[in-house]
Coordinates of C-alpha atoms and ligand atoms in Angstrom, one line a residue:
X1 CA 176.1 268.8 135.8
X2 CA 175.7 265.8 138.1
X3 CA 172.3 264.9 136.3
X4 CA 175.2 264.6 133.0
X5 CA 176.9 261.8 134.5
X6 CA 174.1 259.5 134.8
X7 CA 173.0 260.3 131.0
X8 CA 175.3 257.6 129.9
X9 CA 175.0 254.9 132.0
X10 CA 171.4 255.1 131.8
X11 CA 171.1 255.3 128.4
X12 CA 173.3 252.1 128.4
X13 CA 170.8 250.6 130.8
X14 CA 168.0 251.9 128.6
X15 CA 169.8 249.8 125.4
X16 CA 170.2 246.9 127.4
X17 CA 167.3 246.1 128.4
X18 CA 165.3 246.7 125.2
X19 CA 168.1 244.8 123.9
X20 CA 167.5 241.3 126.2
X21 CA 163.8 242.1 126.2
X22 CA 163.5 241.2 122.8
X23 CA 165.9 238.1 123.4
X24 CA 164.8 235.0 123.0
X25 CA 162.2 233.1 125.4
X26 CA 161.9 229.7 126.6
X27 CA 158.8 227.7 126.1
X28 CA 157.7 224.5 125.9
X29 CA 155.5 222.2 123.5
X30 CA 152.3 220.8 125.5
X31 CA 150.6 217.9 123.6
X32 CA 147.5 215.6 124.9
X33 CA 147.3 212.4 122.5
X34 CA 147.8 210.5 126.0
X35 CA 145.8 207.7 127.5
X36 CA 145.5 209.5 130.2
X37 CA 146.8 212.9 130.5
X38 CA 148.1 214.6 133.5
X39 CA 145.0 216.7 134.3
X40 CA 145.0 220.2 132.5
X41 CA 145.4 221.5 136.6
X42 CA 148.5 219.9 137.2
X43 CA 150.2 220.5 134.1
X44 CA 149.8 224.6 134.6
X45 CA 151.2 224.2 138.3
X46 CA 153.7 221.8 137.4
X47 CA 154.5 225.3 133.9
X48 CA 154.2 227.9 137.1
X49 CA 156.8 225.5 139.0
X50 CA 159.6 225.4 137.1
X51 CA 159.1 228.7 135.8
X52 CA 157.8 227.8 131.9
X53 CA 155.9 231.1 130.9
X54 CA 155.5 230.2 127.2
X55 CA 153.0 227.2 125.8
X56 CA 152.7 225.6 122.3
X57 CA 149.7 223.8 122.0
X58 CA 148.8 221.3 119.4
X59 CA 145.0 222.0 119.1
X60 CA 142.5 224.4 121.3
X61 CA 140.9 222.0 124.2
X62 CA 138.7 223.9 125.9
X63 CA 139.6 222.0 129.3
X64 CA 143.3 223.3 128.4
X65 CA 142.7 226.5 127.8
X66 CA 140.4 227.1 130.8
X67 CA 143.5 225.4 133.1
X68 CA 145.7 228.2 130.9
X69 CA 143.1 231.3 132.0
X70 CA 144.8 234.0 133.8
X71 CA 148.0 232.2 134.1
X72 CA 150.1 234.5 133.0
X73 CA 151.5 231.9 130.6
X74 CA 151.8 232.8 126.7
X75 CA 149.9 230.2 124.6
X76 CA 150.0 228.7 121.1
X77 CA 146.8 227.2 119.7
X78 CA 146.9 224.8 116.6
X79 CA 144.8 224.1 114.5
X80 CA 144.9 220.4 112.9
X81 CA 146.3 219.5 110.1
X82 CA 142.4 218.0 108.7
X83 CA 140.6 221.2 108.9
X84 CA 142.8 223.1 106.5
X85 CA 140.7 222.1 103.8
X86 CA 137.9 223.5 105.0
X87 CA 139.4 226.7 106.7
X88 CA 140.8 227.3 103.0
X89 CA 137.1 226.8 101.3
X90 CA 135.5 229.6 103.4
X91 CA 135.8 232.5 105.8
X92 CA 132.3 231.6 107.7
X93 CA 134.3 228.2 108.9
X94 CA 137.1 230.4 109.9
X95 CA 135.5 232.8 111.5
X96 CA 133.4 230.0 114.0
X97 CA 136.6 228.5 114.6
X98 CA 137.8 231.9 115.9
X99 CA 134.3 232.5 117.6
X100 CA 134.6 229.2 119.0
X101 CA 137.9 228.8 119.7
X102 CA 139.6 231.8 120.2
X103 CA 137.5 234.7 121.2
X104 CA 136.0 232.9 124.3
X105 CA 139.3 232.5 126.2
X106 CA 140.8 235.2 125.1
X107 CA 138.0 237.2 127.3
X108 CA 139.1 234.6 130.0
X109 CA 142.1 236.7 129.9
X110 CA 144.5 233.5 128.8
X111 CA 146.7 235.4 126.8
X112 CA 147.4 234.0 123.2
X113 CA 149.7 234.8 121.2
X114 CA 150.0 232.8 118.0
X115 CA 147.2 230.4 116.1
X116 CA 149.7 227.4 114.2
X117 CA 147.8 226.7 110.6
X118 CA 148.2 222.8 110.9
X119 CA 151.1 220.7 112.1
X120 CA 153.9 220.6 110.1
X121 CA 152.1 220.1 106.7
X122 CA 155.0 220.3 105.2
X123 CA 156.2 217.5 106.3
X124 CA 157.7 215.2 103.6
X125 CA 155.7 212.4 103.8
X126 CA 152.7 213.6 104.0
X127 CA 153.1 214.7 100.3
X128 CA 150.4 217.3 99.3
X129 CA 147.8 216.3 101.3
X130 CA 147.6 219.5 103.4
X131 CA 150.5 222.2 102.3
X132 CA 148.1 223.4 98.8
X133 CA 145.3 224.7 101.9
X134 CA 147.8 226.4 104.4
X135 CA 148.1 229.9 102.3
X136 CA 144.4 229.9 102.2
X137 CA 143.8 228.9 105.4
X138 CA 146.0 231.4 106.7
X139 CA 144.3 234.0 105.0
X140 CA 140.9 232.9 106.3
X141 CA 142.1 233.0 109.8
X142 CA 143.8 236.4 109.2
X143 CA 140.6 238.1 107.9
X144 CA 138.4 236.2 110.7
X145 CA 140.6 237.8 113.6
X146 CA 140.7 241.1 112.0
X147 CA 136.6 240.9 112.2
X148 CA 136.8 239.8 115.7
X149 CA 139.4 243.1 116.0
X150 CA 142.5 240.4 117.6
X151 CA 144.5 240.7 114.4
X152 CA 146.7 243.0 116.4
X153 CA 147.1 240.5 119.4
X154 CA 146.8 237.4 117.6
X155 CA 149.8 236.6 114.9
X156 CA 149.0 233.4 112.3
X157 CA 151.8 231.2 111.7
X158 CA 152.6 228.5 109.9
X159 CA 154.9 225.6 111.5
X160 CA 157.5 224.8 109.1
X161 CA 159.1 220.9 109.3
X162 CA 162.7 220.8 109.6
X163 CA 162.6 218.2 106.4
X164 CA 161.0 221.6 104.4
X165 CA 164.5 222.3 103.6
X166 CA 167.8 221.1 102.8
X167 CA 171.3 221.4 101.2
X168 CA 172.1 218.4 98.4
X169 CA 175.9 219.0 99.7
X170 CA 175.6 219.4 103.4
X171 CA 176.6 222.8 102.9
X172 CA 174.3 225.2 104.4
X173 CA 175.6 228.0 102.4
X174 CA 173.6 225.9 99.9
X175 CA 170.3 225.6 101.3
X176 CA 166.9 226.4 99.6
X177 CA 163.8 224.8 100.1
X178 CA 162.2 221.3 99.0
X179 CA 160.9 221.8 95.2
X180 CA 157.9 220.8 95.5
X181 CA 156.9 223.3 98.0
X182 CA 159.1 226.3 97.1
X183 CA 156.4 228.2 95.9
X184 CA 154.1 228.0 98.2
X185 CA 156.4 228.7 100.9
X186 CA 157.3 232.1 99.0
X187 CA 153.0 232.9 99.3
X188 CA 153.7 231.7 103.2
X189 CA 156.5 234.3 103.7
X190 CA 154.9 237.1 101.6
X191 CA 151.7 236.4 103.8
X192 CA 153.9 236.1 107.1
X193 CA 155.8 239.5 106.0
X194 CA 152.6 241.2 105.3
X195 CA 150.6 240.4 108.9
X196 CA 154.6 240.9 110.8
X197 CA 154.3 237.2 111.7
X198 CA 157.5 235.6 112.8
X199 CA 158.5 232.3 110.9
X200 CA 157.8 229.3 112.7
X201 CA 159.8 226.2 112.5
X202 CA 161.1 222.9 113.4
X203 CA 164.7 221.0 113.7
X204 CA 165.1 218.3 115.0
X205 CA 169.1 216.8 115.2
X206 CA 167.8 213.4 116.5
X207 CA 165.9 213.0 113.0
X208 CA 169.0 214.1 111.1
X209 CA 170.8 211.4 112.9
X210 CA 168.6 208.7 113.2
X211 CA 167.2 209.3 109.6
X212 CA 171.1 209.0 108.7
X213 CA 171.8 212.5 107.0
X214 CA 175.6 212.2 107.5
X215 CA 176.1 213.6 110.9
X216 CA 177.9 211.7 113.7
X217 CA 175.8 211.2 117.6
X218 CA 178.9 213.8 118.6
X219 CA 178.4 216.7 116.3
X220 CA 174.0 216.0 117.1
X221 CA 174.7 216.6 120.9
X222 CA 177.3 219.1 121.1
X223 CA 180.1 217.4 121.6
X224 CA 183.5 219.5 122.0
X225 CA 185.2 215.8 120.4
X226 CA 182.8 216.3 117.1
X227 CA 184.6 216.5 114.0
X228 CA 183.6 219.6 112.5
X229 CA 182.4 220.7 109.3
X230 CA 183.9 222.9 107.1
X231 CA 181.7 224.9 104.6
X232 CA 183.8 227.1 102.6
X233 CA 185.6 229.0 105.7
X234 CA 182.8 228.5 108.5
X235 CA 182.9 225.7 110.5
X236 CA 180.0 224.0 111.9
X237 CA 180.4 222.4 115.8
X238 CA 177.4 221.3 115.8
X239 CA 174.1 220.0 113.9
X240 CA 171.6 222.7 114.6
X241 CA 173.7 225.4 113.9
X242 CA 174.5 223.9 110.8
X243 CA 170.5 223.4 110.1
X244 CA 170.0 226.6 111.3
X245 CA 172.3 228.1 108.8
X246 CA 171.1 225.9 105.9
X247 CA 167.3 227.7 106.6
X248 CA 168.9 231.0 106.8
X249 CA 169.9 230.5 103.2
X250 CA 166.4 229.3 102.4
X251 CA 164.9 232.2 103.2
X252 CA 167.5 234.5 101.5
X253 CA 167.6 232.9 98.7
X254 CA 163.9 232.7 98.7
X255 CA 164.0 236.7 98.9
X256 CA 163.5 237.2 102.7
X257 CA 166.3 237.4 104.4
X258 CA 165.4 239.4 107.8
X259 CA 161.6 237.4 108.4
X260 CA 161.7 236.4 112.2
X261 CA 162.3 233.5 113.3
X262 CA 160.8 231.1 115.9
X263 CA 162.4 227.7 116.9
X264 CA 159.0 226.0 117.5
X265 CA 159.8 222.5 118.1
X266 CA 163.7 220.9 119.4
X267 CA 164.0 218.3 121.3
X268 CA 165.3 214.6 122.1
X269 CA 163.5 211.6 122.8
X270 CA 164.2 208.8 125.8
X271 CA 162.9 205.4 124.3
X272 CA 162.0 204.1 121.3
X273 CA 165.3 204.2 119.6
X274 CA 169.2 203.1 120.5
X275 CA 170.5 206.9 121.2
X276 CA 166.7 208.0 122.7
X277 CA 168.0 207.7 125.9
X278 CA 167.6 209.9 129.3
X279 CA 171.6 211.0 129.3
X280 CA 171.5 212.3 125.4
X281 CA 168.4 213.9 125.8
X282 CA 170.2 215.9 129.0
X283 CA 173.0 216.4 127.4
X284 CA 171.6 217.8 123.8
X285 CA 168.8 220.1 126.0
X286 CA 172.0 221.3 127.8
X287 CA 173.7 221.9 124.1
X288 CA 170.7 224.0 123.3
X289 CA 170.3 225.7 126.4
X290 CA 173.9 227.0 126.5
X291 CA 173.6 227.8 122.8
X292 CA 170.5 230.5 123.0
X293 CA 172.0 231.4 126.4
X294 CA 175.6 232.5 125.5
X295 CA 174.0 234.2 122.1
X296 CA 176.7 233.5 119.8
X297 CA 173.9 232.9 117.2
X298 CA 175.8 230.6 114.0
X299 CA 178.5 231.4 111.4
X300 CA 176.0 232.7 108.7
X301 CA 174.2 235.3 111.5
X302 CA 176.4 236.1 114.3
X303 CA 175.2 237.2 117.2
X304 CA 171.6 237.4 115.9
X305 CA 169.1 235.0 117.9
X306 CA 165.8 233.3 116.9
X307 CA 162.9 235.1 119.2
X308 CA 161.9 232.8 121.2
X309 CA 162.1 228.8 121.4
X310 CA 160.4 225.8 122.4
X311 CA 161.7 222.2 123.8
X312 CA 159.7 219.3 122.7
X313 CA 158.1 218.3 124.4
X314 CA 156.9 218.9 128.2
X315 CA 155.5 215.5 128.5
X316 CA 155.8 212.0 126.9
X317 CA 152.2 211.1 125.1
X318 CA 151.6 207.4 124.7
X319 CA 149.3 208.2 121.9
X320 CA 151.1 209.7 119.6
X321 CA 151.3 208.7 116.2
X322 CA 154.2 206.3 115.9
X323 CA 154.7 205.9 111.9
X324 CA 157.9 208.0 112.3
X325 CA 159.5 206.0 114.7
X326 CA 158.6 204.7 117.9
X327 CA 160.4 207.5 120.6
X328 CA 157.4 209.6 119.2
X329 CA 156.3 208.6 122.1
X330 CA 158.7 209.6 124.5
X331 CA 159.6 213.4 123.5
X332 CA 158.6 214.1 127.4
X333 CA 161.8 216.0 129.4
X334 CA 158.6 214.9 132.1
X335 CA 157.8 211.6 131.9
X336 CA 153.8 211.0 131.1
X337 CA 153.0 211.6 135.1
X338 CA 154.9 214.7 135.1
X339 CA 158.2 213.7 136.7
X340 CA 161.5 215.3 135.9
X341 CA 163.5 212.7 133.6
X342 CA 167.0 214.5 134.3
X343 CA 168.0 218.2 135.2
X344 CA 168.3 220.9 133.1
X345 CA 167.6 224.6 133.9
X346 CA 164.5 226.1 132.4
X347 CA 165.4 229.3 134.0
X348 CA 168.3 230.8 135.6
X349 CA 166.0 231.3 138.7
X350 CA 165.2 227.7 139.5
X351 CA 168.4 225.3 139.6
X352 CA 166.8 222.5 139.3
X353 CA 163.5 221.2 137.7
X354 CA 160.4 220.4 139.6
X355 CA 158.4 217.8 139.4
X356 CA 154.1 217.7 139.7
X357 CA 152.8 217.6 142.8
X358 CA 150.1 215.3 144.1
X359 CA 150.0 213.1 141.4
X360 CA 146.9 210.3 141.5
X361 CA 147.5 207.2 140.3
X362 CA 145.2 204.0 140.1
X363 CA 146.6 201.2 142.3
X364 CA 149.2 199.8 142.8
X365 CA 148.8 197.2 140.3
X366 CA 150.1 195.4 137.8
X367 CA 148.7 192.4 135.0
X368 CA 151.2 190.0 134.1
X369 CA 151.2 186.5 132.0
X370 CA 150.6 183.6 134.4
X371 CA 153.7 181.3 133.7
X372 CA 152.2 178.4 135.6
X373 CA 150.2 177.5 133.1
X374 CA 150.5 177.0 129.3
X375 CA 151.8 179.7 127.2
X376 CA 152.2 178.8 123.7
X377 CA 149.9 181.3 123.1
X378 CA 151.3 183.9 124.6
X379 CA 153.0 185.8 122.1
X380 CA 150.2 186.2 120.0
X381 CA 147.8 187.2 122.7
X382 CA 151.0 190.3 123.4
X383 CA 151.0 191.0 120.1
X384 CA 147.3 191.5 120.1
X385 CA 147.5 193.3 123.0
X386 CA 150.7 195.7 121.8
X387 CA 148.2 196.8 119.0
X388 CA 145.9 199.1 121.7
X389 CA 149.0 199.2 124.3
X390 CA 151.9 201.0 124.4
X391 CA 154.3 198.9 123.5
X392 CA 157.5 201.0 122.2
X393 CA 159.7 200.5 125.4
X394 CA 160.4 197.0 123.6
X395 CA 161.4 197.9 120.3
X396 CA 165.2 197.3 119.9
X397 CA 167.9 199.3 122.0
X398 CA 164.6 200.8 124.1
X399 CA 164.3 200.4 127.7
X400 CA 163.0 197.2 127.7
X401 CA 164.1 195.5 125.3
X402 CA 166.2 193.9 127.5
X403 CA 162.9 191.9 129.2
X404 CA 163.3 188.5 127.7
X405 CA 160.5 186.6 126.7
X406 CA 157.7 186.2 128.3
X407 CA 158.8 189.7 130.6
X408 CA 158.3 191.0 127.5
X409 CA 154.1 189.9 127.3
X410 CA 154.3 190.7 130.5
X411 CA 154.7 194.1 129.6
X412 CA 152.6 194.5 126.4
X413 CA 149.9 193.1 128.9
X414 CA 150.1 195.1 131.9
X415 CA 150.7 198.8 129.3
X416 CA 147.0 196.8 127.8
X417 CA 145.3 196.6 131.4
X418 CA 146.7 200.3 132.7
X419 CA 145.0 201.6 129.1
X420 CA 141.8 200.4 130.2
X421 CA 142.0 201.3 133.5
X422 CA 143.1 198.2 135.3
X423 CA 139.7 196.7 135.0
X424 CA 140.0 193.1 135.8
X425 CA 138.6 191.9 131.9
X426 CA 141.3 193.7 130.8
X427 CA 144.0 191.6 132.1
X428 CA 142.0 188.1 131.1
X429 CA 144.2 187.3 127.8
X430 CA 142.2 183.6 127.3
X431 CA 143.2 182.9 131.0
X432 CA 146.7 184.0 130.3
X433 CA 146.5 186.9 132.4
X434 CA 147.2 187.6 136.1
X435 CA 147.2 190.6 138.7
X436 CA 149.4 191.3 140.9
X437 CA 150.5 193.6 143.6
X438 CA 154.6 193.0 143.1
X439 CA 155.9 195.6 140.7
X440 CA 157.6 194.0 138.0
X441 CA 159.4 197.6 137.0
X442 CA 163.2 196.0 136.2
X443 CA 166.1 198.2 136.2
X444 CA 165.5 201.2 133.5
X445 CA 162.2 199.1 132.1
X446 CA 159.5 200.6 134.2
X447 CA 156.0 199.2 134.3
X448 CA 153.8 202.4 134.5
X449 CA 150.7 202.5 136.2
X450 CA 148.5 205.2 134.9
X451 CA 146.7 208.1 136.4
X452 CA 143.6 208.0 138.2
X453 CA 142.3 211.6 137.2
X454 CA 141.7 211.4 133.6
X455 CA 140.8 214.9 131.9
X456 CA 139.1 213.3 128.5
X457 CA 136.4 212.2 131.2
X458 CA 136.2 215.3 133.7
X459 CA 132.8 216.6 131.8
X460 CA 131.2 213.6 132.9
X461 CA 133.5 213.4 136.1
X462 CA 135.1 210.1 136.7
X463 CA 134.8 206.7 134.5
X464 CA 133.8 204.9 137.9
X465 CA 130.9 207.2 138.3
X466 CA 129.9 206.7 134.6
X467 CA 129.7 203.0 134.7
X468 CA 128.2 203.1 138.3
X469 CA 125.2 205.1 136.7
X470 CA 124.7 202.8 133.5
X471 CA 124.3 200.1 136.0
X472 CA 121.8 201.9 138.1
X473 CA 120.0 202.8 134.6
X474 CA 120.5 198.9 133.2
X475 CA 118.5 197.8 136.4
X476 CA 116.4 200.8 136.3
X477 CA 115.4 199.5 132.9
X478 CA 115.0 195.3 133.6
X479 CA 112.7 196.8 136.9
X480 CA 110.6 198.7 134.2
X481 CA 110.7 195.9 131.7
X482 CA 109.5 193.3 134.3
Ligands
NAG1 C1 141.1 227.1 98.3 O1 140.0 227.8 98.7 C2 139.6 228.6 97.2 C3 138.4 229.6 97.3 O2 137.2 228.4 98.1 C4 139.8 228.0 96.0 O3 139.9 228.5 94.5 C5 141.1 227.0 96.2 O4 141.0 226.2 95.3 C6 141.4 225.7 97.4 N1 142.4 225.7 97.1 C7 142.5 224.3 97.1 C8 144.1 223.6 97.1 O5 141.7 223.5 97.1
NAG2 C1 137.7 224.7 117.1 O1 138.7 223.3 117.2 C2 138.4 222.0 117.8 C3 139.5 221.2 116.9 O2 141.0 221.9 118.0 C4 137.8 221.6 116.4 O3 137.5 220.1 116.3 C5 136.6 222.5 116.0 O4 135.4 221.8 115.3 C6 136.8 224.4 115.8 N1 135.2 224.9 116.2 C7 135.3 225.2 115.3 C8 134.0 226.0 115.1 O5 135.6 225.3 114.1
NAG3 C1 179.5 214.1 105.0 O1 180.4 214.7 105.8 C2 181.6 215.0 105.9 C3 182.8 215.6 106.8 O2 181.7 215.6 108.2 C4 182.2 215.4 104.6 O3 183.5 215.4 104.2 C5 181.1 214.4 103.7 O4 181.4 215.1 102.3 C6 179.8 214.4 104.0 N1 179.0 213.9 102.3 C7 177.9 214.1 102.3 C8 177.3 213.0 101.4 O5 177.2 215.1 102.5
NAG4 C1 162.3 228.6 94.5 O1 162.2 230.4 94.2 C2 162.8 231.2 94.7 C3 162.6 232.7 93.5 O2 161.2 232.4 92.8 C4 163.6 230.9 93.4 O3 164.7 231.9 92.8 C5 164.3 229.4 93.5 O4 165.4 228.8 92.6 C6 163.4 228.5 93.7 N1 164.1 227.0 93.9 C7 164.1 226.0 93.8 C8 164.0 225.1 94.9 O5 162.9 225.2 93.1
NAG5 C1 187.5 224.8 104.8 O1 187.9 224.5 103.8 C2 188.6 225.2 103.1 C3 188.3 225.7 101.2 O2 186.8 225.1 100.9 C4 190.2 225.3 103.4 O3 190.3 226.8 102.8 C5 190.1 226.0 105.3 O4 191.5 225.7 105.4 C6 189.6 224.8 105.6 N1 189.4 224.9 107.1 C7 190.0 223.9 108.4 C8 189.5 224.7 109.4 O5 189.3 222.6 107.9
NAG6 C1 174.1 204.9 119.4 O1 175.1 204.8 120.0 C2 176.4 204.0 120.0 C3 177.8 204.9 120.9 O2 176.9 205.8 122.0 C4 177.0 203.9 119.0 O3 177.6 202.8 119.1 C5 175.7 203.0 118.1 O4 176.1 202.6 116.8 C6 174.7 204.3 117.6 N1 173.2 203.2 117.4 C7 172.8 203.5 116.1 C8 172.0 203.0 115.9 O5 172.9 204.2 115.7
NAG7 C1 149.6 208.3 111.7 O1 150.4 208.8 111.1 C2 150.3 208.2 109.1 C3 151.1 208.7 108.0 O2 150.4 210.3 108.0 C4 148.5 208.3 108.8 O3 148.7 207.5 107.6 C5 147.4 207.0 109.9 O4 146.7 207.2 109.6 C6 147.9 208.0 110.9 N1 147.3 207.2 112.2 C7 146.5 206.9 113.2 C8 146.6 205.7 114.2 O5 146.0 208.0 113.1
NAG8 C1 145.9 178.9 121.4 O1 145.0 179.3 120.5 C2 143.6 179.0 119.6 C3 143.2 179.6 118.4 O2 142.8 180.3 119.5 C4 143.5 177.8 120.3 O3 142.3 177.1 120.1 C5 143.9 176.7 121.1 O4 143.4 176.4 122.2 C6 145.2 177.9 122.5 N1 145.7 177.4 123.0 C7 145.8 177.4 124.6 C8 147.2 176.4 125.2 O5 145.4 178.2 125.1
NAG9 C1 170.6 195.4 127.7 O1 171.7 194.2 128.3 C2 173.0 194.5 127.0 C3 173.4 193.4 127.2 O2 173.5 192.8 129.0 C4 173.5 196.1 128.3 O3 174.6 196.2 127.6 C5 172.8 197.4 128.2 O4 172.9 198.4 128.3 C6 170.9 197.0 128.6 N1 170.3 198.0 128.1 C7 169.5 198.3 128.9 C8 168.6 199.2 127.9 O5 169.0 198.0 130.2
NAG10 C1 158.9 188.9 123.7 O1 160.6 188.1 122.8 C2 160.1 187.4 122.0 C3 161.3 186.4 122.3 O2 162.5 187.5 121.8 C4 159.9 187.6 120.3 O3 159.6 187.0 119.9 C5 158.0 188.2 120.9 O4 157.8 188.7 119.3 C6 158.2 189.5 121.8 N1 157.1 189.8 121.5 C7 157.4 191.4 122.2 C8 155.4 191.8 122.4 O5 157.9 192.1 122.3

């Protein structure tokens, strides 16, 4: 009889464990489009310090994967859009991709969970450049995985962009996939169902708001005060739930109402556009974390949660493509050098975010405009610098927009100088540049000093060693000659 007494609570506990273990976990997107990326070992340390257990990459950089090996962090690796055409047309190329970019890291015990086929290949702005190759590439990669006996471990997924689905009336109950990709989407969904893989989707209340899709800032930021959207008796209090249910309807109409969903990219940028601010990003990120933690679900899908979700992004990247907007380089929860921009609880056990440790910078030196000389060419020089350097913080509504002339010229000069490893000749600008040891930062406008250990050159040692070797080589060649 005493044995019996505990069976019911035990069963309940078991159910609770089963239920919660299936519940979504938090991941982050880790991109490396930076002039001086934080070294991968430091990033992995940062992930561990913050108890982040899932990471999504946009490529399969060997140094990143090596740093992640044995880390007990689940990894998603990415195939760039530029490879989709080749991977569609040849199983052989898919097999080499799997061999070179996957098999070797799995044996080093990096836990690779997913491979994404392209980076948002369905983006409307790409037209038909990439999406016609997606299904073929996915099938070939899957075949290569089966051949390598990895198909049980690693799932092939296709990241769907926020603009792949929508609803003309703005009502989630009228959601559908974009007509131009509807057919391909159904092939994608058939593929995912057959391979038991989840549907990866990027949702972006920031972009919906930025592109003026009839939503208010309050609605995008989960504010109580936001005016709800009424969709025939279903009330929507925030933009995320509205987008999510629009997707659910699109999937249902397409015939796949029960496919598992992973939110593969969600976040709010902190610079490069009006309302892309640190305080708005903090409010948004708290809102989305609360949404996932309270497990209420959405009006169409109450109490059903996505499998996983990935905050976009871990770090700022100063070389991201800014065709969409200057904010593209400012999605990080952490700055480029691994310092938390605001405080959120990524895991219940860590109450606040922990910064990257012992980060190495170049010397405390900046390049500014020398205002003791004729500055009539300064603006033109700054414009020139900005074609290479990162001047996104100077755009209207951004953190350095308030720097008036010639402060903005100095900002451009400094960005160029830092990106060129503080080389003296990169602070020339026809005699207009001047190196200073006084930090020119004002208020929220930060004049960065770049990171010293850049992993893009780590195979050759530091850049300094490299140029030293070059000098030695040149001297030797000269001596040989004469
Ligand atoms: C994808 O590859 C297949 C097989 O090689 C080919 O028949 C098809 O035309 C390719 N798709 C596109 C869009 O080129
Ligand atoms: C491995 O992936 C990288 C890009 O992520 C690519 O440049 C390289 O060609 C891939 N290797 C093979 C054999 O496809
Ligand atoms: C915009 O939103 C308001 C309420 O939030 C709604 O009444 C209106 O119909 C929407 N307009 C469009 C074009 O979606
Ligand atoms: C997309 O395809 C589905 C299934 O074939 C169909 O029911 C739906 O009407 C299509 N939607 C559009 C917008 O073409
Ligand atoms: C929502 O709209 C329906 C009609 O479509 C209406 O009956 C209902 O009262 C509205 N709810 C709210 C809270 O406005
Ligand atoms: C940004 O937000 C503020 C309110 O915080 C608003 O007044 C302003 O119009 C917004 N700017 C843009 C460009 O949307
Ligand atoms: C940025 O993206 C656009 C649109 O996809 C593309 O045309 C352009 O070449 C890209 N720029 C760079 C520098 O890669
Ligand atoms: C400004 O640039 C023009 C064209 O490059 C050059 O001829 C002129 O001397 C420059 N002026 C100054 C003050 O440097
Ligand atoms: C820029 O200046 C205006 C007016 O002085 C001020 O309201 C605004 O907050 C400043 N913006 C930043 C980003 O510092
Ligand atoms: C700096 O500000 C001046 C005056 O507002 C403007 O004409 C110039 O284009 C700006 N330069 C840069 C690099 O933003």
